[in-house]
Short mmCIF file of C-alpha atoms and ligand atoms in Angstrom, two decimals:
data_model
loop_
_atom_site.label_atom_id
_atom_site.label_comp_id
_atom_site.label_asym_id
_atom_site.label_seq_id
_atom_site.Cartn_x
_atom_site.Cartn_y
_atom_site.Cartn_z
CA MET O 1027 122.92 127.54 116.62
CA ILE O 1028 123.82 129.66 113.61
CA SER O 1029 127.57 130.24 113.13
CA SER O 1030 130.04 131.17 110.41
CA GLU O 1031 130.03 127.46 109.47
CA THR O 1032 126.27 127.31 108.87
CA ARG O 1033 125.46 126.46 105.23
CA ILE O 1034 122.70 128.52 103.69
CA CYS O 1035 120.04 127.22 101.30
CA GLY O 1036 116.93 129.03 100.22
CA LEU O 1037 114.14 129.75 97.80
CA ILE O 1038 113.92 132.51 95.22
CA GLY O 1039 110.61 133.47 93.68
CA ASP O 1040 107.98 136.16 93.65
CA PRO O 1041 105.97 135.77 95.81
CA VAL O 1042 107.48 133.34 98.36
CA THR O 1043 105.30 134.15 101.36
CA HIS O 1044 103.07 131.05 101.00
CA SER O 1045 105.87 128.55 100.44
CA VAL O 1046 106.07 125.58 102.78
CA SER O 1047 109.64 124.76 101.69
CA PRO O 1048 111.27 126.64 104.63
CA VAL O 1049 109.41 124.57 107.25
CA MET O 1050 110.01 121.36 105.29
CA HIS O 1051 113.77 121.84 104.87
CA ASN O 1052 114.50 123.36 108.27
CA ALA O 1053 112.69 120.46 109.96
CA ALA O 1054 114.79 118.01 107.93
CA PHE O 1055 118.08 119.81 108.81
CA ASP O 1056 117.08 119.83 112.49
CA PHE O 1057 116.12 116.17 112.44
CA LEU O 1058 119.50 115.11 111.04
CA GLY O 1059 121.44 117.65 113.15
CA LEU O 1060 122.90 119.31 110.03
CA ASP O 1061 124.33 122.81 110.35
CA TYR O 1062 122.19 124.20 107.55
CA ILE O 1063 119.46 126.82 107.33
CA TYR O 1064 116.83 127.45 104.63
CA LEU O 1065 115.51 130.96 103.95
CA PRO O 1066 112.88 132.37 101.57
CA PHE O 1067 114.07 135.29 99.39
CA ALA O 1068 111.50 137.38 97.54
CA VAL O 1069 113.25 138.25 94.26
CA THR O 1070 111.56 140.30 91.56
CA LYS O 1071 112.40 139.66 87.88
CA ASP O 1072 114.61 142.74 87.62
CA ARG O 1073 116.81 141.53 90.51
CA LEU O 1074 117.20 137.93 89.35
CA ALA O 1075 120.70 138.28 87.85
CA ARG O 1076 122.08 140.01 90.95
CA ALA O 1077 120.40 137.47 93.24
CA VAL O 1078 122.08 134.57 91.42
CA ASP O 1079 125.42 136.36 91.53
CA GLY O 1080 124.89 136.74 95.27
CA VAL O 1081 124.74 132.94 95.55
CA ARG O 1082 128.35 132.82 94.35
CA GLY O 1083 129.40 135.89 96.32
CA LEU O 1084 127.95 134.68 99.64
CA ASN O 1085 128.78 131.02 99.01
CA ILE O 1086 125.16 129.99 99.46
CA ARG O 1087 125.00 126.19 99.11
CA GLY O 1088 121.87 125.98 97.00
CA LEU O 1089 118.52 127.37 96.05
CA ASN O 1090 115.07 126.27 95.05
CA VAL O 1091 113.59 128.32 92.25
CA THR O 1092 109.89 129.00 91.87
CA ILE O 1093 107.51 131.12 89.80
CA PRO O 1094 108.39 133.26 87.84
CA HIS O 1095 112.08 132.34 87.57
CA LYS O 1096 112.23 128.64 86.64
CA VAL O 1097 113.07 129.37 82.99
CA ALA O 1098 114.51 132.87 83.33
CA VAL O 1099 117.25 131.72 85.72
CA ILE O 1100 118.88 129.37 83.18
CA PRO O 1101 121.18 131.92 81.43
CA PHE O 1102 122.74 132.82 84.79
CA LEU O 1103 123.86 129.27 85.61
CA ASP O 1104 127.11 127.51 84.65
CA ARG O 1105 125.76 124.04 83.92
CA LEU O 1106 122.48 122.22 83.47
CA GLU O 1107 121.81 118.65 84.44
CA PRO O 1108 120.55 116.86 81.23
CA LEU O 1109 116.91 116.43 82.31
CA ALA O 1110 116.68 120.10 83.34
CA GLU O 1111 118.14 121.05 79.96
CA ARG O 1112 115.58 118.93 78.12
CA ILE O 1113 112.73 120.32 80.20
CA GLY O 1114 114.00 123.87 79.86
CA ALA O 1115 113.24 124.72 83.49
CA VAL O 1116 115.18 124.63 86.75
CA ASN O 1117 113.76 124.31 90.25
CA THR O 1118 116.99 123.57 92.14
CA ILE O 1119 120.47 125.11 92.00
CA VAL O 1120 123.56 123.55 93.56
CA ASN O 1121 126.63 125.70 94.20
CA ASP O 1122 129.92 123.76 94.12
CA ASP O 1123 132.67 126.30 94.87
CA GLY O 1124 131.13 128.96 92.69
CA VAL O 1125 129.97 126.63 89.89
CA LEU O 1126 126.16 126.73 89.71
CA THR O 1127 124.35 123.66 88.32
CA GLY O 1128 120.63 123.73 87.52
CA HIS O 1129 118.49 120.65 88.25
CA ASN O 1130 114.82 119.85 87.91
CA THR O 1131 113.59 117.75 90.83
CA ASP O 1132 109.91 118.35 89.95
CA ALA O 1133 110.24 115.63 87.30
CA ALA O 1134 111.82 113.03 89.57
CA GLY O 1135 109.55 114.12 92.46
CA PHE O 1136 106.48 113.45 90.33
CA LEU O 1137 107.75 109.99 89.38
CA LYS O 1138 108.61 109.11 92.98
CA ALA O 1139 105.09 110.08 94.08
CA LEU O 1140 103.51 107.98 91.31
CA GLN O 1141 105.76 104.97 91.81
CA GLY O 1142 105.30 105.28 95.57
CA ARG O 1143 101.67 104.34 94.95
CA GLY O 1144 102.75 101.28 93.00
CA ILE O 1145 102.01 102.81 89.58
CA GLU O 1146 104.67 102.24 86.92
CA PRO O 1147 104.40 104.65 83.94
CA LYS O 1148 105.80 102.23 81.32
CA GLY O 1149 103.14 101.54 78.67
CA LYS O 1150 100.45 103.54 80.52
CA VAL O 1151 98.17 105.86 78.59
CA VAL O 1152 98.44 109.22 80.34
CA VAL O 1153 96.36 112.36 79.83
CA LEU O 1154 98.27 115.43 81.01
CA LEU O 1155 96.38 118.65 81.65
CA GLY O 1156 98.42 121.83 81.30
CA ALA O 1157 101.57 122.84 79.47
CA GLY O 1158 103.15 125.18 82.05
CA GLY O 1159 106.40 124.71 83.98
CA ALA O 1160 105.31 121.71 86.05
CA ALA O 1161 103.61 120.04 83.08
CA ARG O 1162 106.84 120.26 81.06
CA ALA O 1163 108.77 118.46 83.78
CA ILE O 1164 106.07 115.80 84.11
CA ALA O 1165 105.78 115.26 80.33
CA PHE O 1166 109.50 114.54 79.95
CA ALA O 1167 109.61 112.41 83.09
CA LEU O 1168 106.70 110.27 81.85
CA ALA O 1169 108.04 110.02 78.30
CA GLU O 1170 111.44 108.95 79.59
CA LYS O 1171 109.72 106.13 81.48
CA GLY O 1172 107.81 104.91 78.42
CA ALA O 1173 104.30 106.32 79.02
CA ARG O 1174 102.00 107.19 76.08
CA LEU O 1175 100.99 110.82 76.40
CA THR O 1176 98.23 113.20 75.34
CA ILE O 1177 98.61 116.81 76.45
CA LEU O 1178 95.61 119.13 76.78
CA ASN O 1179 95.91 122.87 77.33
CA ARG O 1180 93.34 125.65 77.16
CA LYS O 1181 92.71 127.28 73.82
CA GLN O 1182 94.44 130.63 74.39
CA GLU O 1183 97.79 128.93 74.93
CA LEU O 1184 97.40 125.77 72.83
CA ASP O 1185 100.72 126.61 71.14
CA TRP O 1186 102.53 125.74 74.36
CA ALA O 1187 101.00 122.28 74.35
CA VAL O 1188 101.84 121.80 70.66
CA GLU O 1189 105.44 122.86 71.27
CA LEU O 1190 105.74 120.61 74.33
CA ALA O 1191 104.20 117.63 72.50
CA GLY O 1192 106.68 118.17 69.62
CA SER O 1193 109.72 118.30 71.94
CA VAL O 1194 108.61 115.26 73.93
CA SER O 1195 107.85 113.32 70.70
CA SER O 1196 111.28 113.96 69.26
CA PHE O 1197 112.95 113.10 72.56
CA SER O 1198 111.05 109.86 73.13
CA GLY O 1199 110.42 108.74 69.56
CA ARG O 1200 106.75 108.20 70.41
CA LYS O 1201 103.97 110.39 69.04
CA VAL O 1202 102.56 112.77 71.65
CA LYS O 1203 99.22 114.41 70.89
CA ALA O 1204 98.35 118.02 71.81
CA LEU O 1205 94.69 119.01 72.08
CA GLU O 1206 92.63 121.90 73.28
CA LEU O 1207 91.40 121.38 76.83
CA ASN O 1208 87.62 121.18 76.43
CA GLU O 1209 84.94 118.70 77.50
CA PRO O 1210 84.63 116.66 74.24
CA ASN O 1211 88.42 116.32 73.82
CA LEU O 1212 88.87 115.40 77.46
CA LYS O 1213 86.06 112.85 77.30
CA ALA O 1214 87.57 111.19 74.23
CA ALA O 1215 91.11 111.26 75.64
CA LEU O 1216 90.02 109.68 78.91
CA VAL O 1217 88.37 106.64 77.30
CA PRO O 1218 91.62 104.67 76.81
CA ALA O 1219 93.47 106.43 79.66
CA ASP O 1220 95.05 104.71 82.65
CA VAL O 1221 96.16 107.93 84.34
CA VAL O 1222 95.10 111.60 84.26
CA VAL O 1223 97.40 114.26 85.71
CA ASN O 1224 96.24 117.76 86.54
CA ALA O 1225 99.24 120.04 86.09
CA THR O 1226 97.16 123.19 85.66
CA SER O 1227 96.54 125.52 88.56
CA VAL O 1228 92.77 124.88 88.37
CA GLY O 1229 91.50 123.89 91.83
CA MET O 1230 94.26 125.74 93.66
CA ARG O 1231 93.30 128.06 96.53
CA PRO O 1232 91.50 130.45 96.47
CA ASN O 1233 89.70 128.75 93.54
CA ASP O 1234 89.36 125.41 95.31
CA GLY O 1235 85.73 125.02 94.24
CA GLN O 1236 86.91 124.36 90.67
CA SER O 1237 87.97 121.17 88.97
CA PRO O 1238 89.51 120.75 85.49
CA VAL O 1239 87.67 117.44 84.96
CA SER O 1240 83.93 117.14 85.35
CA ARG O 1241 82.69 114.53 87.80
CA GLU O 1242 81.06 112.35 85.10
CA LEU O 1243 84.37 111.78 83.31
CA VAL O 1244 86.11 110.15 86.26
CA ARG O 1245 85.62 106.42 86.59
CA GLN O 1246 86.58 103.62 88.91
CA GLY O 1247 90.11 102.35 88.41
CA LEU O 1248 91.40 105.51 86.68
CA VAL O 1249 94.48 106.94 88.43
CA VAL O 1250 93.88 110.64 89.13
CA PHE O 1251 96.98 112.61 90.12
CA ASP O 1252 96.41 116.25 91.05
CA ILE O 1253 99.72 118.06 91.57
CA VAL O 1254 97.96 121.03 93.19
CA TYR O 1255 98.81 120.81 96.90
CA SER O 1256 96.88 123.73 98.33
CA PRO O 1257 94.40 122.37 99.28
CA VAL O 1258 95.77 118.84 99.57
CA ARG O 1259 92.34 117.37 98.87
CA THR O 1260 91.22 119.24 95.77
CA ARG O 1261 87.73 119.03 94.36
CA LEU O 1262 89.08 116.82 91.56
CA LEU O 1263 90.54 114.35 94.05
CA SER O 1264 87.51 114.25 96.26
CA GLU O 1265 85.19 113.58 93.28
CA ALA O 1266 87.63 111.00 91.94
CA GLU O 1267 87.61 109.21 95.29
CA GLN O 1268 83.83 109.14 95.27
CA ALA O 1269 83.90 107.61 91.79
CA GLY O 1270 86.25 104.87 93.01
CA ALA O 1271 89.34 106.19 91.20
CA VAL O 1272 92.84 105.77 92.61
CA THR O 1273 94.03 109.19 93.78
CA VAL O 1274 97.48 110.72 94.28
CA ASN O 1275 97.79 114.21 95.75
CA GLY O 1276 100.29 117.01 95.15
CA LEU O 1277 101.72 116.76 98.64
CA ASP O 1278 103.62 113.59 97.74
CA MET O 1279 105.26 115.28 94.76
CA LEU O 1280 106.03 118.40 96.78
CA VAL O 1281 107.78 116.37 99.45
CA TRP O 1282 109.75 114.27 96.97
CA GLN O 1283 110.95 117.23 94.89
CA GLY O 1284 112.10 118.80 98.17
CA ALA O 1285 113.74 115.60 99.38
CA LEU O 1286 115.73 115.25 96.15
CA ALA O 1287 116.92 118.88 96.36
CA PHE O 1288 117.87 118.30 100.02
CA GLU O 1289 120.01 115.32 99.01
CA LEU O 1290 121.75 117.33 96.28
CA TRP O 1291 122.73 120.05 98.77
CA THR O 1292 123.65 117.95 101.78
CA GLY O 1293 124.66 114.55 100.38
CA ALA O 1294 122.57 113.07 103.22
CA LYS O 1295 119.52 110.83 102.78
CA ALA O 1296 116.45 113.03 103.23
CA PRO O 1297 114.16 112.22 106.19
CA VAL O 1298 111.13 112.03 103.92
CA GLU O 1299 108.57 111.20 106.61
CA VAL O 1300 109.67 114.17 108.76
CA MET O 1301 109.36 116.44 105.73
CA ARG O 1302 105.95 115.04 104.83
CA LYS O 1303 104.63 115.58 108.33
CA GLU O 1304 105.83 119.19 108.47
CA VAL O 1305 104.36 119.99 105.07
CA ALA O 1306 101.04 118.37 105.96
CA ARG O 1307 100.93 120.38 109.17
CA ALA O 1308 101.81 123.62 107.35
CA LEU O 1309 99.14 123.00 104.72
CA GLY O 1310 96.56 122.31 107.40
CA GLY O 1311 95.66 118.70 106.65
CA THR O 1312 96.86 115.17 107.15
CA PRO O 1313 99.04 113.52 104.49
CA PHE O 1314 95.91 111.70 103.31
CA GLY O 1315 93.91 114.91 103.34
CA GLY O 1316 91.86 113.60 106.25
CA ALA O 1317 89.68 115.86 108.32
CA VAL O 1318 91.57 116.19 111.55
CA GLY O 1319 95.27 116.18 112.33
CA ALA O 1320 95.99 113.66 115.04
CA GLY O 1321 99.62 114.72 115.31
CA GLU O 1322 99.15 116.61 118.59
CA ARG O 1323 97.34 113.74 120.33
CA LYS O 1324 99.13 110.98 122.19
CA THR O 1325 97.17 107.98 120.97
CA THR O 1326 97.87 104.28 121.44
CA SER O 1327 94.79 102.80 119.78
CA VAL O 1328 93.36 102.72 116.27
CA ALA O 1329 89.64 102.84 115.50
CA LEU O 1330 88.60 101.49 112.09
CA VAL O 1331 85.43 103.00 110.68
CA GLY O 1332 83.69 102.49 107.37
CA PHE O 1333 80.73 100.96 105.62
CA MET O 1334 79.81 97.29 105.93
CA GLY O 1335 82.18 95.25 103.79
CA ALA O 1336 85.01 97.79 104.05
CA GLY O 1337 87.09 95.14 105.81
CA LYS O 1338 87.18 96.59 109.33
CA THR O 1339 87.31 93.25 111.14
CA ALA O 1340 89.59 91.46 108.66
CA VAL O 1341 92.01 94.39 108.51
CA GLY O 1342 91.70 94.86 112.28
CA ARG O 1343 92.79 91.28 112.86
CA VAL O 1344 95.93 91.67 110.73
CA LEU O 1345 96.68 95.09 112.18
CA ALA O 1346 96.33 93.82 115.77
CA GLU O 1347 98.80 91.07 114.97
CA LYS O 1348 101.30 93.38 113.28
CA MET O 1349 101.09 96.10 115.95
CA ASN O 1350 100.83 93.74 118.87
CA LYS O 1351 97.56 95.25 120.11
CA GLU O 1352 94.25 93.79 121.18
CA LEU O 1353 91.44 93.54 118.61
CA VAL O 1354 88.06 94.70 119.90
CA GLU O 1355 84.95 94.37 117.76
CA LEU O 1356 82.15 96.70 118.82
CA ASP O 1357 79.40 94.70 117.11
CA SER O 1358 80.47 91.51 118.95
CA LEU O 1359 80.35 93.38 122.25
CA ILE O 1360 76.81 94.54 121.43
CA VAL O 1361 75.74 90.98 120.63
CA GLU O 1362 77.27 89.80 123.90
CA LYS O 1363 75.58 92.55 125.90
CA ALA O 1364 72.16 92.05 124.31
CA GLY O 1365 72.39 88.26 124.26
CA LYS O 1366 71.09 88.16 120.70
CA SER O 1367 72.22 88.77 117.12
CA ILE O 1368 72.23 92.24 115.60
CA ALA O 1369 69.53 91.21 113.12
CA ARG O 1370 67.38 90.18 116.05
CA ILE O 1371 67.98 93.44 117.96
CA PHE O 1372 66.86 95.36 114.87
CA ASP O 1373 63.87 93.07 114.39
CA GLN O 1374 62.60 92.93 117.94
CA GLU O 1375 63.69 96.29 119.43
CA GLY O 1376 64.48 98.55 116.50
CA GLU O 1377 67.43 100.67 115.44
CA ILE O 1378 67.19 103.17 118.31
CA VAL O 1379 67.84 100.48 120.92
CA PHE O 1380 70.71 99.18 118.80
CA ARG O 1381 72.27 102.67 118.65
CA GLN O 1382 71.96 103.03 122.42
CA LEU O 1383 73.79 99.75 122.92
CA GLU O 1384 76.38 100.89 120.43
CA MET O 1385 76.92 104.08 122.40
CA GLU O 1386 77.31 102.13 125.66
CA VAL O 1387 79.93 99.74 124.32
CA THR O 1388 81.80 102.58 122.61
CA ARG O 1389 81.99 104.42 125.93
CA GLU O 1390 83.25 101.31 127.71
CA VAL O 1391 85.95 100.64 125.13
CA ALA O 1392 86.98 104.14 124.07
CA GLY O 1393 89.37 105.10 126.87
CA ARG O 1394 91.39 101.86 126.87
CA LYS O 1395 94.93 101.79 125.53
CA ASN O 1396 96.58 99.70 122.81
CA GLN O 1397 93.49 98.46 121.04
CA ILE O 1398 92.49 98.05 117.44
CA ILE O 1399 88.78 98.85 117.52
CA ALA O 1400 86.70 97.55 114.61
CA CYS O 1401 83.63 99.80 114.75
CA GLY O 1402 80.18 99.10 113.42
CA GLY O 1403 79.29 100.92 110.20
CA GLY O 1404 77.01 103.43 111.94
CA VAL O 1405 79.24 104.46 114.86
CA VAL O 1406 80.16 107.68 113.09
CA LEU O 1407 76.55 108.90 113.01
CA ASN O 1408 76.85 109.92 116.65
CA LYS O 1409 79.49 112.59 117.25
CA ILE O 1410 79.72 111.61 120.93
CA ASN O 1411 81.00 108.17 119.87
CA ILE O 1412 83.71 109.72 117.72
CA ASP O 1413 84.79 112.23 120.37
CA ARG O 1414 85.10 109.38 122.87
CA LEU O 1415 87.07 107.19 120.48
CA LYS O 1416 89.44 110.03 119.62
CA ALA O 1417 90.55 110.40 123.23
CA GLU O 1418 92.78 107.37 122.73
CA ALA O 1419 92.55 106.35 119.09
CA VAL O 1420 93.51 107.54 115.63
CA VAL O 1421 90.39 107.11 113.49
CA VAL O 1422 91.00 105.38 110.15
CA TYR O 1423 88.26 105.42 107.52
CA LEU O 1424 88.40 102.34 105.30
CA MET O 1425 86.70 103.60 102.20
CA ALA O 1426 85.29 101.28 99.50
CA SER O 1427 83.37 101.85 96.30
CA PRO O 1428 79.71 100.70 96.15
CA GLU O 1429 80.74 97.98 93.67
CA ALA O 1430 83.43 96.65 95.98
CA ILE O 1431 81.02 96.70 98.91
CA GLN O 1432 78.38 94.84 96.97
CA GLU O 1433 80.87 92.20 95.92
CA ARG O 1434 82.01 91.73 99.49
CA VAL O 1435 78.75 91.75 101.43
CA VAL O 1436 75.69 90.78 99.51
CA ALA O 1437 76.18 87.09 98.91
CA GLY O 1438 74.15 85.33 101.63
CA ASP O 1439 74.79 88.03 104.15
CA ALA O 1440 71.33 89.51 104.66
CA GLU O 1441 71.00 87.98 108.14
CA VAL O 1442 73.67 90.26 109.55
CA ARG O 1443 73.01 93.27 107.31
CA PRO O 1444 69.57 94.36 108.43
CA LEU O 1445 69.99 97.91 107.11
CA LEU O 1446 70.01 96.75 103.48
CA GLY O 1447 66.44 95.40 103.62
CA ASP O 1448 64.92 92.93 101.17
CA GLY O 1449 64.82 95.11 98.03
CA ASP O 1450 67.48 96.06 95.48
CA LYS O 1451 70.72 95.62 97.47
CA SER O 1452 72.85 97.59 95.03
CA LEU O 1453 70.55 100.62 95.31
CA ALA O 1454 70.37 100.29 99.11
CA ILE O 1455 74.16 100.26 99.35
CA ARG O 1456 74.51 103.33 97.12
CA GLU O 1457 71.90 105.30 99.04
CA LEU O 1458 73.17 104.43 102.49
CA LEU O 1459 76.79 105.01 101.49
CA ALA O 1460 75.97 108.42 99.99
CA PHE O 1461 74.28 109.36 103.26
CA ARG O 1462 77.09 108.14 105.49
CA GLN O 1463 80.12 109.22 103.46
CA PRO O 1464 80.31 112.75 104.97
CA PHE O 1465 80.17 111.29 108.49
CA TYR O 1466 83.07 108.94 107.79
CA ARG O 1467 85.13 111.72 106.25
CA ARG O 1468 84.46 114.11 109.12
CA ALA O 1469 85.51 111.51 111.65
CA ALA O 1470 88.66 110.37 109.87
CA ASP O 1471 92.25 111.19 110.72
CA ILE O 1472 93.38 108.91 107.92
CA ILE O 1473 91.44 107.79 104.85
CA ILE O 1474 92.38 104.71 102.83
CA ASP O 1475 90.63 103.56 99.67
CA THR O 1476 90.43 99.78 100.07
CA SER O 1477 88.43 99.14 96.87
CA ARG O 1478 91.30 97.57 94.97
CA MET O 1479 93.54 96.53 97.84
CA GLY O 1480 94.06 93.31 99.74
CA ILE O 1481 93.83 93.10 103.53
CA GLU O 1482 97.61 92.96 104.08
CA ALA O 1483 98.20 95.99 101.87
CA VAL O 1484 95.53 97.99 103.70
CA ALA O 1485 97.10 97.11 107.06
CA GLU O 1486 100.54 98.16 105.78
CA GLN O 1487 99.14 101.44 104.50
CA ILE O 1488 97.54 102.14 107.88
CA ILE O 1489 100.85 101.52 109.64
CA ALA O 1490 102.64 103.85 107.19
CA GLY O 1491 99.89 106.45 107.73
CA LEU O 1492 100.20 106.21 111.51
CA LYS O 1493 103.94 106.87 111.26
CA ARG O 1494 103.20 110.07 109.37
CA GLU O 1495 100.57 111.20 111.87
P1 NAP E 1703 102.42 127.61 85.32
O1 NAP E 1703 103.72 127.43 84.65
O2 NAP E 1703 101.91 128.99 85.57
O3 NAP E 1703 101.33 126.78 84.49
C1 NAP E 1703 99.98 126.83 84.81
C2 NAP E 1703 99.20 125.90 83.90
O4 NAP E 1703 97.83 125.94 84.31
C3 NAP E 1703 99.23 126.31 82.45
O5 NAP E 1703 99.18 125.17 81.63
C4 NAP E 1703 97.93 127.11 82.32
O6 NAP E 1703 97.41 127.13 81.01
C5 NAP E 1703 97.01 126.29 83.18
N1 NAP E 1703 95.86 127.05 83.64
C6 NAP E 1703 95.83 128.10 84.50
N2 NAP E 1703 94.54 128.51 84.69
C7 NAP E 1703 93.77 127.70 83.92
C8 NAP E 1703 92.36 127.60 83.68
N3 NAP E 1703 91.50 128.44 84.27
N4 NAP E 1703 91.90 126.64 82.85
C9 NAP E 1703 92.76 125.77 82.24
N5 NAP E 1703 94.10 125.83 82.43
C10 NAP E 1703 94.60 126.77 83.25
O7 NAP E 1703 102.42 126.92 86.76
P2 NAP E 1703 103.15 125.57 87.22
O8 NAP E 1703 104.41 125.91 87.88
O9 NAP E 1703 103.18 124.64 86.07
O10 NAP E 1703 102.14 125.07 88.35
C11 NAP E 1703 100.86 124.55 88.04
C12 NAP E 1703 100.23 124.00 89.33
O11 NAP E 1703 101.02 122.94 89.83
C13 NAP E 1703 100.17 125.03 90.47
O12 NAP E 1703 98.97 124.82 91.18
C14 NAP E 1703 101.36 124.66 91.34
O13 NAP E 1703 101.17 125.01 92.69
C15 NAP E 1703 101.37 123.15 91.18
N6 NAP E 1703 102.71 122.57 91.37
C16 NAP E 1703 102.81 121.55 92.27
C17 NAP E 1703 104.03 120.97 92.49
C18 NAP E 1703 104.15 119.88 93.51
O14 NAP E 1703 105.27 119.57 93.90
N7 NAP E 1703 103.08 119.27 93.93
C19 NAP E 1703 105.17 121.39 91.78
C20 NAP E 1703 105.01 122.40 90.84
C21 NAP E 1703 103.78 123.00 90.63
P3 NAP E 1703 97.88 128.28 79.96
O15 NAP E 1703 99.15 127.79 79.38
O16 NAP E 1703 96.74 128.31 79.02
O17 NAP E 1703 98.03 129.56 80.75
#
């Protein structure tokens, strides 16, 4: 209920129509029962000074600031928090009895998102694409944490990158290189890199078919952080995932920069998971960028899908234990029903009979509650199976790179892996995985890259993902 006591926060920018900050903050205020409201204000450049004065006049508690005002707003403020001063851009204003302080939570939000994935910047070689407002915040945040930076920006505005590299170098005492963003420079810069960050707007809707890094330059093990959040799964991230890179999306940063602003205004601990869920819903995807939002469904089971060797049974066992649910293995049920091994079913009766059995056991199991269902690798090929499973289960795709799969399955496993045949196993895995990948993605509510993770960690990540769903 809005009253004369209600504290007002908001966003100034031009445009503000597509911002998800109002849903994110209002959901967080509601969740904590705080008498606050968050409103978007479209403010053109010529009205910026009067808008900021209005913050004092109306005793508005605080604002977020977005394009095109992040730099222009600075002269109208009373104080700058040191990091915002260094960066030269403000994305959050706090009003304490008429004294306006400018903060930059983009920087800390970026670090929280990176560290939340277990990646510490200290000593890492980072390639930063872009030299705009967000890139400035990220460059200082990374330099402050001891990362080694190279900044690439397109030719027309290379001066911005040179200026940014100079400021960050003198602040950190470490040399920061600035290069033109082109294929040869990017290729060379990525050779020693641990992390690449896209802080350009390339790949953002409506240009979501574009990527600032060509597919061939992304390799397994590289951390690829795309701060673009619309769409959540950008082309860069999806190609990076296919190459076996570790990916971080812009949604995490968006939520964290919002959470930090929320804490500055309210003094309360931000309900980060509530904010994440609202933002994911508003952006039309799951927090993992999965295909279908399961948030509206009341599900008590989890179905694990993925290629052979993705760890469905091993993870399922740990998950069942942690969540106190029953583990059901579809392939074991098929073996029980047929009275023979899977290899033998394939040998004697062929794949079609196997798929029929698979469909039968899926139907029998799908409606039951409180199960962890470890599915066979090919369950996703039949949409009827997936629709049945989804009636009661969140579908989790355990992704793994071809190399990880080969390491996990090939040794002595041919008896139970009839689909790989007798030829070149590595080639067979690549081909079959390439064929099945779109089916797994389409089925998934949650996607987890297991390539470089242990079983416990995967199970924990699934539980965290389910909480967000
Ligand atoms: P900005 O200040 O306008 O900077 C845009 C950057 O993108 C500049 O470096 C620009 O290069 C570069 N760029 C634009 N088009 C390009 C192209 N075709 N090829 C190569 N480079 C290109 O914007 P910003 O505020 O930094 O935002 C950049 C992106 O980050 C946006 O997509 C924004 O939505 C996203 N963002 C996300 C978060 C988050 O929380 N996840 C926070 C802030 C921003 P020039 O200098 O050459 O123009």
